[in-house]
Amino acid sequence: MGRKLLLDKAHIEGIRYYDVYRKNGGYAAAEKALKSMTTDQVLDEVKKSGLRGRGGAGFPTGLKWSFIAKPEGVPRYLVCNADESEPGTFKDRYLMEFLPHLLIEGLLISSYTLGANSTYIYIRGEYAWIPDILEEAIAEAKKNGWLGKNIRGTGFDLEIYVQRGGGAYICGEETALIESLEGKRGNPRLKPPFPAVKVCGSRLPW
Ligand SMILES: Cc1cc2nc3c(=O)[nH]c(=O)nc-3n(C[C@H](O)[C@H](O)[C@H](O)COP(=O)(O)O)c2cc1C
């Protein structure tokens, strides 16, 4: 049987809270990545790990990250797709409800690697009680120096924002999600370009 990677600590009482999460090894991976690794080294680790996306297509995460354009002076954003509207699916809900700091730590490492200073968690609107859990964890992480300006003296800045979805299944599709996040109707954009390559502009950005 495979080892549990994401949920191995989910049973620990109070793991939702910063102190318990930290005492159980939380934020050690972020510390290692931000303090002793370059972004290229983290990217290599992610490629080697064989990690794949959980959005349906199982696309290799490291490969997707290597597509991210890095023009100087242009802000980059990381969007966490927590729309999870597929009937009977609850892996994202479970993770956010019981291990919000694990998500925050993952977003921190990912944002550092991609050079994103703003991250949005787009969460299924029907998960009405979870944004409060996330906001509380974000506030705890910020109080303890894992979010905000100059994170733990590394010079890296990050803010995480929680955005409630409007309750449409299509908003889980990545380009519709971005439209919705930008305050527009959640219609999918034509692809290509794909969001990892270009997200700004309107539906016809070229
Ligand atoms: C109709 C539709 C609904 C989708 N809903 C979700 C969703 O709820 N959650 C999700 O992660 N991906 C969803 N996707 C896939 C996303 O478009 C995208 O491929 C995914 O967020 C990429 O995830 P990854 O970066 O983990 O590979 C949906 C796609 C379609 C076409």
Coordinates of N, CA and C and ligand atoms in Angstrom, one line a residue:
M1 N 0.8 -1.2 0.0 CA 0.0 0.0 0.0 C 0.9 1.3 0.0
G2 N 0.5 2.2 -0.8 CA 1.3 3.5 -0.9 C 1.2 4.3 0.4
R3 N 2.3 5.1 0.7 CA 2.3 5.9 1.9 C 1.4 7.1 1.6
K4 N 0.7 7.5 2.7 CA -0.1 8.7 2.6 C 0.9 9.9 2.5
L5 N 0.7 10.8 1.6 CA 1.6 12.0 1.5 C 0.8 13.2 2.0
L6 N -0.4 13.4 1.5 CA -1.1 14.6 1.8 C -1.8 14.5 3.2
L7 N -2.3 13.4 3.4 CA -3.2 13.3 4.6 C -2.6 12.5 5.8
D8 N -1.3 12.3 5.8 CA -0.7 11.5 6.9 C -0.8 12.2 8.2
K9 N -1.0 13.5 8.2 CA -1.1 14.2 9.5 C -2.6 14.6 9.8
A10 N -3.5 14.3 9.0 CA -4.9 14.8 9.1 C -5.5 14.3 10.4
H11 N -5.1 13.2 11.0 CA -5.7 12.7 12.2 C -5.2 13.4 13.5
I12 N -4.2 14.2 13.4 CA -3.6 14.9 14.6 C -4.6 15.9 15.1
E13 N -4.9 15.9 16.4 CA -5.9 16.8 17.0 C -5.3 18.2 16.9
G14 N -6.1 19.1 16.4 CA -5.7 20.5 16.3 C -4.8 20.9 15.2
I15 N -4.5 20.0 14.3 CA -3.6 20.2 13.2 C -4.0 21.4 12.3
R16 N -5.2 21.8 12.4 CA -5.7 22.9 11.7 C -5.0 24.2 12.1
Y17 N -4.5 24.2 13.4 CA -4.0 25.4 13.9 C -2.5 25.5 13.8
Y18 N -1.9 26.7 13.7 CA -0.5 26.9 13.4 C 0.4 26.2 14.3
D19 N 0.2 26.3 15.6 CA 1.2 25.8 16.6 C 1.3 24.3 16.5
V20 N 0.1 23.6 16.3 CA 0.2 22.2 16.2 C 0.8 21.7 14.9
Y21 N 0.5 22.4 13.8 CA 1.0 22.1 12.5 C 2.5 22.3 12.5
R22 N 3.0 23.4 13.1 CA 4.4 23.7 13.2 C 5.2 22.6 14.0
K23 N 4.6 22.3 15.2 CA 5.2 21.3 16.1 C 5.3 19.9 15.4
N24 N 4.5 19.7 14.4 CA 4.5 18.4 13.7 C 5.2 18.5 12.3
G25 N 6.2 19.4 12.3 CA 7.0 19.5 11.1 C 6.5 20.5 10.0
G26 N 5.5 21.2 10.4 CA 4.9 22.1 9.4 C 5.9 23.3 9.1
Y27 N 5.9 23.7 7.9 CA 6.7 24.9 7.4 C 8.2 24.5 7.3
A28 N 8.6 23.3 7.6 CA 10.0 22.9 7.5 C 10.4 22.9 6.0
A29 N 9.4 22.4 5.1 CA 9.7 22.3 3.7 C 9.8 23.7 3.1
A30 N 9.0 24.6 3.6 CA 9.0 26.0 3.1 C 10.3 26.7 3.5
E31 N 10.7 26.4 4.7 CA 12.0 27.0 5.3 C 13.1 26.5 4.4
K32 N 13.2 25.2 4.1 CA 14.2 24.6 3.3 C 14.2 25.2 1.9
A33 N 13.1 25.3 1.3 CA 13.0 25.8 -0.1 C 13.4 27.3 -0.2
L34 N 12.8 28.1 0.7 CA 13.1 29.5 0.6 C 14.5 29.9 1.1
K35 N 15.0 29.2 2.1 CA 16.3 29.6 2.7 C 17.5 29.0 2.1
S36 N 17.3 27.7 1.6 CA 18.5 27.1 1.1 C 18.5 26.6 -0.3
M37 N 17.4 26.9 -1.1 CA 17.3 26.4 -2.4 C 17.0 27.6 -3.4
T38 N 17.6 27.5 -4.6 CA 17.2 28.5 -5.6 C 15.9 28.0 -6.2
T39 N 15.2 28.9 -7.0 CA 13.9 28.5 -7.6 C 14.2 27.4 -8.6
D40 N 15.3 27.4 -9.3 CA 15.6 26.3 -10.3 C 15.7 25.0 -9.6
Q41 N 16.3 25.0 -8.4 CA 16.5 23.8 -7.6 C 15.2 23.2 -7.2
V42 N 14.3 24.1 -6.7 CA 12.9 23.6 -6.3 C 12.2 23.0 -7.6
L43 N 12.3 23.7 -8.7 CA 11.7 23.3 -9.9 C 12.2 21.9 -10.3
D44 N 13.5 21.7 -10.2 CA 14.1 20.4 -10.5 C 13.5 19.3 -9.6
E45 N 13.4 19.6 -8.3 CA 12.9 18.7 -7.3 C 11.4 18.3 -7.7
V46 N 10.6 19.3 -8.1 CA 9.2 19.0 -8.4 C 9.2 18.1 -9.7
K47 N 10.1 18.4 -10.6 CA 10.1 17.6 -11.8 C 10.5 16.1 -11.5
K48 N 11.5 16.0 -10.6 CA 12.0 14.7 -10.3 C 10.9 13.9 -9.5
S49 N 10.1 14.6 -8.7 CA 9.2 13.9 -7.9 C 8.1 13.2 -8.7
G50 N 7.9 13.7 -9.9 CA 6.8 13.1 -10.7 C 5.4 13.6 -10.4
L51 N 5.4 14.7 -9.6 CA 4.1 15.2 -9.2 C 3.2 15.6 -10.4
R52 N 1.9 15.2 -10.3 CA 1.0 15.6 -11.4 C -0.2 16.3 -10.9
G53 N -0.8 17.1 -11.7 CA -2.0 17.9 -11.4 C -3.1 17.0 -11.0
R54 N -4.0 17.5 -10.1 CA -5.2 16.8 -9.7 C -6.4 17.4 -10.4
G55 N -6.3 18.2 -11.4 CA -7.4 18.8 -12.0 C -8.2 17.9 -13.0
G56 N -7.6 16.8 -13.3 CA -8.3 15.9 -14.2 C -7.4 15.3 -15.2
A57 N -6.5 16.1 -15.8 CA -5.7 15.6 -16.9 C -4.4 15.0 -16.4
G58 N -4.0 15.2 -15.1 CA -2.8 14.6 -14.6 C -1.6 15.1 -15.2
F59 N -1.6 16.4 -15.6 CA -0.5 17.0 -16.3 C 0.7 17.1 -15.3
P60 N 1.9 16.8 -15.8 CA 3.1 16.9 -14.9 C 3.3 18.4 -14.4
T61 N 3.3 18.5 -13.1 CA 3.4 19.9 -12.5 C 4.7 20.6 -12.9
G62 N 5.8 19.9 -12.8 CA 7.1 20.5 -13.1 C 7.2 21.0 -14.5
L63 N 6.6 20.2 -15.4 CA 6.6 20.6 -16.8 C 5.8 21.9 -17.0
K64 N 4.6 21.9 -16.4 CA 3.7 23.1 -16.4 C 4.4 24.3 -15.9
W65 N 5.1 24.1 -14.8 CA 5.8 25.3 -14.2 C 7.0 25.7 -15.1
S66 N 7.6 24.8 -15.9 CA 8.7 25.3 -16.7 C 8.2 26.1 -17.9
F67 N 6.8 26.1 -18.2 CA 6.3 26.9 -19.2 C 6.1 28.4 -18.8
I68 N 6.1 28.6 -17.5 CA 5.7 30.0 -17.1 C 6.7 31.0 -17.6
A69 N 6.2 32.0 -18.3 CA 7.0 33.0 -18.9 C 7.5 33.9 -17.7
K70 N 8.8 34.3 -17.9 CA 9.4 35.1 -16.8 C 9.9 36.4 -17.2
P71 N 9.1 37.2 -17.9 CA 9.6 38.5 -18.3 C 9.8 39.4 -17.1
E72 N 10.9 40.2 -17.1 CA 11.1 41.0 -15.9 C 10.1 42.1 -15.7
G73 N 9.8 42.4 -14.5 CA 8.9 43.5 -14.2 C 7.4 43.3 -14.5
V74 N 7.0 42.0 -14.8 CA 5.6 41.7 -15.1 C 5.1 40.9 -13.9
P75 N 4.1 41.3 -13.2 CA 3.6 40.5 -12.1 C 3.1 39.1 -12.5
R76 N 3.3 38.1 -11.7 CA 2.8 36.8 -11.9 C 1.9 36.4 -10.8
Y77 N 0.9 35.7 -11.1 CA -0.1 35.3 -10.1 C -0.2 33.7 -10.1
L78 N -0.4 33.2 -8.9 CA -0.7 31.8 -8.8 C -2.2 31.6 -8.4
V79 N -2.9 30.8 -9.1 CA -4.3 30.6 -8.7 C -4.5 29.1 -8.3
C80 N -5.0 28.9 -7.1 CA -5.3 27.6 -6.6 C -6.8 27.3 -7.0
N81 N -6.9 26.2 -7.8 CA -8.3 25.8 -8.2 C -8.9 25.0 -7.2
A82 N -9.7 25.6 -6.3 CA -10.4 24.8 -5.3 C -11.9 24.8 -5.6
D83 N -12.3 24.9 -6.8 CA -13.7 25.0 -7.2 C -14.4 23.6 -6.9
E84 N -13.7 22.6 -7.2 CA -14.2 21.2 -6.8 C -15.7 21.0 -6.9
S85 N -16.2 21.1 -8.1 CA -17.7 20.9 -8.2 C -18.1 19.6 -8.7
E86 N -17.1 18.7 -9.0 CA -17.4 17.4 -9.5 C -18.3 16.6 -8.4
P87 N -19.4 16.1 -8.8 CA -20.2 15.4 -7.8 C -19.4 14.3 -7.1
G88 N -19.6 14.2 -5.8 CA -18.9 13.1 -5.0 C -17.4 13.3 -4.8
T89 N -16.9 14.5 -5.2 CA -15.5 14.7 -5.0 C -15.3 15.6 -3.8
F90 N -14.3 15.3 -2.9 CA -14.2 16.1 -1.7 C -12.7 16.2 -1.2
K91 N -11.8 15.8 -2.1 CA -10.4 15.8 -1.6 C -9.9 17.2 -1.3
D92 N -10.3 18.2 -2.1 CA -9.9 19.6 -1.8 C -10.5 20.1 -0.5
R93 N -11.8 19.8 -0.4 CA -12.5 20.2 0.8 C -11.9 19.6 2.1
Y94 N -11.6 18.4 2.0 CA -11.0 17.7 3.2 C -9.6 18.3 3.6
L95 N -8.8 18.6 2.6 CA -7.5 19.2 2.8 C -7.6 20.6 3.4
M96 N -8.5 21.4 2.8 CA -8.7 22.7 3.3 C -9.3 22.8 4.7
E97 N -10.2 21.9 4.9 CA -10.9 21.9 6.2 C -10.0 21.4 7.4
F98 N -9.2 20.4 7.1 CA -8.4 19.8 8.2 C -6.9 20.2 8.1
L99 N -6.4 20.5 7.0 CA -5.0 20.9 6.9 C -4.7 22.2 6.1
P100 N -5.4 23.3 6.6 CA -5.2 24.5 5.8 C -3.8 25.0 5.7
H101 N -3.0 24.7 6.7 CA -1.6 25.2 6.7 C -0.8 24.4 5.7
L102 N -1.2 23.2 5.4 CA -0.5 22.4 4.4 C -0.7 23.0 3.0
L103 N -1.9 23.5 2.8 CA -2.2 24.2 1.5 C -1.4 25.5 1.5
I104 N -1.4 26.2 2.5 CA -0.7 27.5 2.5 C 0.8 27.3 2.3
E105 N 1.4 26.3 3.0 CA 2.8 26.0 2.8 C 3.1 25.6 1.4
G106 N 2.2 24.8 0.8 CA 2.4 24.4 -0.6 C 2.3 25.6 -1.6
L107 N 1.4 26.5 -1.3 CA 1.2 27.7 -2.1 C 2.4 28.6 -2.0
L108 N 3.0 28.6 -0.7 CA 4.2 29.4 -0.5 C 5.4 28.9 -1.3
I109 N 5.6 27.6 -1.3 CA 6.7 27.0 -2.0 C 6.5 27.2 -3.5
S110 N 5.3 27.0 -4.0 CA 4.9 27.1 -5.4 C 5.1 28.6 -5.9
S111 N 4.6 29.5 -5.1 CA 4.7 30.9 -5.4 C 6.1 31.4 -5.5
Y112 N 6.9 30.9 -4.5 CA 8.4 31.3 -4.5 C 9.0 30.8 -5.8
T113 N 8.7 29.5 -6.2 CA 9.4 28.9 -7.3 C 8.9 29.7 -8.6
L114 N 7.7 30.1 -8.7 CA 7.2 30.7 -9.9 C 7.4 32.2 -9.9
G115 N 7.8 32.8 -8.8 CA 8.0 34.2 -8.7 C 6.7 35.0 -8.7
A116 N 5.7 34.4 -8.0 CA 4.4 35.0 -7.9 C 4.3 35.6 -6.5
N117 N 3.8 36.9 -6.4 CA 3.7 37.5 -5.1 C 2.3 37.7 -4.7
S118 N 1.3 37.3 -5.5 CA -0.1 37.2 -5.1 C -0.6 35.9 -5.5
T119 N -1.3 35.3 -4.6 CA -1.9 34.0 -4.9 C -3.4 34.0 -4.5
Y120 N -4.2 33.4 -5.3 CA -5.7 33.4 -5.1 C -6.1 32.0 -4.9
I121 N -6.9 31.7 -3.9 CA -7.6 30.4 -3.7 C -9.0 30.7 -4.2
Y122 N -9.4 30.1 -5.3 CA -10.8 30.2 -5.8 C -11.5 29.0 -5.3
I123 N -12.4 29.2 -4.4 CA -13.1 28.1 -3.7 C -14.5 28.0 -4.0
R124 N -15.0 26.8 -4.2 CA -16.4 26.5 -4.5 C -17.3 27.2 -3.5
G125 N -18.2 28.0 -4.1 CA -19.1 28.8 -3.3 C -19.9 28.1 -2.2
E126 N -20.2 26.8 -2.6 CA -21.0 26.0 -1.6 C -20.3 25.6 -0.4
Y127 N -18.9 25.7 -0.5 CA -18.1 25.3 0.7 C -18.1 26.6 1.7
A128 N -19.4 26.9 2.1 CA -19.6 28.2 2.8 C -18.7 28.4 4.1
W129 N -18.4 27.3 4.8 CA -17.7 27.4 6.1 C -16.2 27.4 5.9
I130 N -15.7 27.0 4.8 CA -14.3 26.8 4.7 C -13.4 28.1 4.5
P131 N -14.0 29.1 3.8 CA -13.2 30.4 3.7 C -12.8 30.9 5.1
D132 N -13.6 30.8 6.1 CA -13.3 31.3 7.4 C -12.1 30.5 8.0
I133 N -12.1 29.2 7.7 CA -10.9 28.4 8.2 C -9.7 28.8 7.5
L134 N -9.8 29.0 6.2 CA -8.6 29.4 5.4 C -8.1 30.8 5.9
E135 N -9.1 31.7 6.0 CA -8.7 33.1 6.4 C -8.0 33.1 7.8
E136 N -8.5 32.3 8.7 CA -7.9 32.2 10.0 C -6.4 31.6 9.9
A137 N -6.3 30.6 9.1 CA -4.9 30.0 8.9 C -4.0 31.0 8.2
I138 N -4.5 31.8 7.3 CA -3.7 32.8 6.6 C -3.2 33.8 7.6
A139 N -4.2 34.2 8.5 CA -3.8 35.3 9.5 C -2.7 34.7 10.4
E140 N -2.9 33.4 10.8 CA -1.9 32.8 11.7 C -0.5 32.7 11.0
A141 N -0.5 32.3 9.7 CA 0.7 32.2 8.9 C 1.4 33.6 8.8
K142 N 0.6 34.6 8.6 CA 1.1 36.0 8.5 C 1.7 36.4 9.8
K143 N 1.0 36.2 10.9 CA 1.5 36.6 12.2 C 2.8 35.9 12.5
N144 N 3.0 34.7 12.0 CA 4.3 34.0 12.2 C 5.3 34.2 11.2
G145 N 5.1 35.1 10.3 CA 6.1 35.5 9.3 C 6.2 34.7 8.1
W146 N 5.2 33.8 7.8 CA 5.2 33.0 6.6 C 4.5 33.6 5.4
L147 N 3.9 34.8 5.6 CA 3.2 35.5 4.6 C 3.5 37.0 4.8
G148 N 3.2 37.8 3.8 CA 3.5 39.2 3.9 C 4.8 39.6 3.3
K149 N 5.4 40.7 3.8 CA 6.6 41.2 3.2 C 7.8 40.5 3.8
N150 N 8.9 40.3 3.0 CA 10.2 39.8 3.4 C 10.0 38.6 4.3
I151 N 9.4 37.6 3.7 CA 9.1 36.4 4.5 C 10.3 35.8 5.2
R152 N 10.3 35.7 6.5 CA 11.4 35.2 7.3 C 12.8 35.7 6.8
G153 N 12.9 36.9 6.4 CA 14.1 37.5 6.1 C 14.7 37.1 4.7
T154 N 13.9 36.5 3.9 CA 14.4 36.0 2.6 C 14.2 37.0 1.5
G155 N 13.5 38.1 1.7 CA 13.3 39.1 0.7 C 12.1 38.7 -0.2
F156 N 11.5 37.6 0.0 CA 10.3 37.2 -0.8 C 9.0 37.7 -0.1
D157 N 8.1 38.2 -1.0 CA 6.8 38.7 -0.5 C 5.7 37.9 -1.0
L158 N 4.7 37.6 -0.2 CA 3.5 36.9 -0.7 C 2.3 37.2 0.1
E159 N 1.2 37.5 -0.6 CA -0.1 37.6 0.0 C -1.0 36.5 -0.6
I160 N -1.9 35.9 0.2 CA -2.8 34.9 -0.3 C -4.2 35.4 0.0
Y161 N -5.1 35.4 -1.1 CA -6.4 35.9 -1.0 C -7.4 34.7 -1.3
V162 N -8.5 34.8 -0.6 CA -9.5 33.7 -0.8 C -10.7 34.3 -1.5
Q163 N -11.1 33.7 -2.6 CA -12.2 34.2 -3.5 C -13.3 33.1 -3.5
R164 N -14.5 33.5 -3.1 CA -15.6 32.5 -3.2 C -16.1 32.4 -4.6
G165 N -16.3 31.2 -5.1 CA -16.9 31.1 -6.5 C -18.4 31.3 -6.4
G166 N -18.9 31.5 -7.6 CA -20.4 31.9 -7.7 C -21.3 30.7 -7.8
G167 N -20.8 29.5 -7.9 CA -21.6 28.3 -7.9 C -21.9 27.7 -9.2
A168 N -21.0 27.9 -10.2 CA -21.2 27.4 -11.5 C -20.1 26.3 -11.8
Y169 N -20.5 25.1 -12.2 CA -19.5 24.0 -12.5 C -18.4 24.5 -13.5
I170 N -18.8 25.3 -14.5 CA -17.9 25.7 -15.5 C -16.8 26.5 -14.9
C171 N -17.0 27.2 -13.8 CA -15.9 28.0 -13.2 C -14.8 27.2 -12.7
G172 N -14.9 25.9 -12.7 CA -13.7 25.0 -12.4 C -12.7 24.9 -13.5
E173 N -13.2 25.2 -14.7 CA -12.4 25.2 -15.9 C -11.4 26.4 -15.8
E174 N -10.2 26.1 -16.0 CA -9.2 27.2 -15.6 C -9.4 28.6 -16.2
T175 N -9.8 28.6 -17.5 CA -9.9 30.0 -18.0 C -11.2 30.7 -17.6
A176 N -12.3 29.9 -17.4 CA -13.5 30.4 -16.9 C -13.3 30.9 -15.5
L177 N -12.5 30.1 -14.7 CA -12.2 30.5 -13.4 C -11.5 31.9 -13.3
I178 N -10.6 32.1 -14.2 CA -9.8 33.4 -14.2 C -10.8 34.5 -14.6
E179 N -11.7 34.3 -15.5 CA -12.7 35.3 -15.9 C -13.5 35.6 -14.6
S180 N -14.0 34.6 -13.9 CA -14.8 34.8 -12.8 C -14.0 35.6 -11.7
L181 N -12.8 35.2 -11.5 CA -11.9 35.8 -10.5 C -11.7 37.3 -10.8
E182 N -11.7 37.6 -12.1 CA -11.5 39.0 -12.6 C -12.9 39.8 -12.5
G183 N -13.9 39.1 -12.0 CA -15.2 39.8 -11.8 C -16.1 39.7 -13.0
K184 N -15.7 38.9 -14.0 CA -16.6 38.8 -15.2 C -17.4 37.5 -15.2
R185 N -18.3 37.4 -16.1 CA -19.1 36.1 -16.2 C -18.1 35.0 -16.5
G186 N -18.3 33.8 -15.9 CA -17.4 32.7 -16.0 C -17.5 31.9 -17.3
N187 N -17.2 32.6 -18.4 CA -17.2 31.9 -19.7 C -15.7 31.5 -20.0
P188 N -15.5 30.2 -20.5 CA -14.1 29.9 -20.8 C -13.6 30.7 -21.9
R189 N -12.3 30.9 -21.9 CA -11.6 31.6 -23.0 C -11.2 30.6 -24.1
L190 N -10.9 31.1 -25.3 CA -10.3 30.2 -26.3 C -8.9 29.9 -25.9
K191 N -8.5 28.6 -26.1 CA -7.1 28.2 -25.9 C -6.6 27.6 -27.2
P192 N -5.3 27.8 -27.5 CA -4.3 28.6 -26.7 C -4.6 30.1 -26.9
P193 N -3.9 30.9 -26.1 CA -2.9 30.6 -25.1 C -3.4 30.0 -23.8
F194 N -2.6 29.2 -23.2 CA -3.0 28.5 -21.9 C -2.6 29.5 -20.8
P195 N -3.3 29.4 -19.7 CA -3.0 30.3 -18.6 C -1.5 30.3 -18.1
A196 N -0.9 29.1 -18.2 CA 0.5 29.1 -17.7 C 1.4 30.0 -18.6
V197 N 1.0 30.2 -19.8 CA 1.8 31.0 -20.7 C 1.3 32.5 -20.7
K198 N 0.0 32.7 -20.7 CA -0.5 34.1 -20.7 C -1.8 34.1 -20.1
V199 N -2.0 35.0 -19.0 CA -3.3 35.0 -18.4 C -3.9 36.4 -18.5
C200 N -3.1 37.4 -18.7 CA -3.7 38.8 -18.7 C -4.4 39.1 -19.9
G201 N -5.2 40.2 -19.9 CA -5.9 40.6 -21.1 C -7.3 40.0 -21.1
S202 N -8.0 40.2 -22.2 CA -9.4 39.7 -22.2 C -9.4 38.4 -22.9
R203 N -10.6 38.0 -23.5 CA -10.7 36.6 -24.0 C -9.8 36.4 -25.2
L204 N -9.5 37.4 -26.0 CA -8.7 37.3 -27.1 C -7.4 38.1 -27.0
P205 N -6.5 37.5 -26.2 CA -5.3 38.3 -25.8 C -4.2 38.5 -26.8
W206 N -4.3 37.8 -27.9 CA -3.1 38.0 -28.9 C -3.4 39.1 -29.9
Ligands
LIG1 C1 -15.9 21.9 -17.0 C2 -14.6 21.8 -16.3 C3 -14.6 21.8 -14.9 C4 -13.4 21.7 -14.2 N1 -13.4 21.8 -12.8 C5 -12.3 21.7 -12.1 C6 -12.3 21.7 -10.7 O1 -13.3 21.9 -10.1 N2 -11.1 21.6 -10.1 C7 -9.9 21.5 -10.7 O2 -8.8 21.4 -10.1 N3 -9.9 21.4 -12.1 C8 -11.0 21.5 -12.8 N4 -11.0 21.5 -14.2 C9 -9.6 21.4 -14.8 C10 -9.0 22.8 -15.0 O3 -9.4 23.4 -16.2 C11 -7.4 22.7 -15.0 O4 -7.1 21.7 -16.0 C12 -6.9 22.3 -13.7 O5 -7.3 23.3 -12.7 C13 -5.4 22.2 -13.7 O6 -5.0 21.7 -12.5 P1 -3.5 21.3 -12.2 O7 -2.7 22.6 -12.3 O8 -3.5 20.7 -10.8 O9 -3.1 20.3 -13.3 C14 -12.2 21.6 -14.9 C15 -12.2 21.5 -16.3 C16 -13.4 21.6 -17.0 C17 -13.4 21.5 -18.5

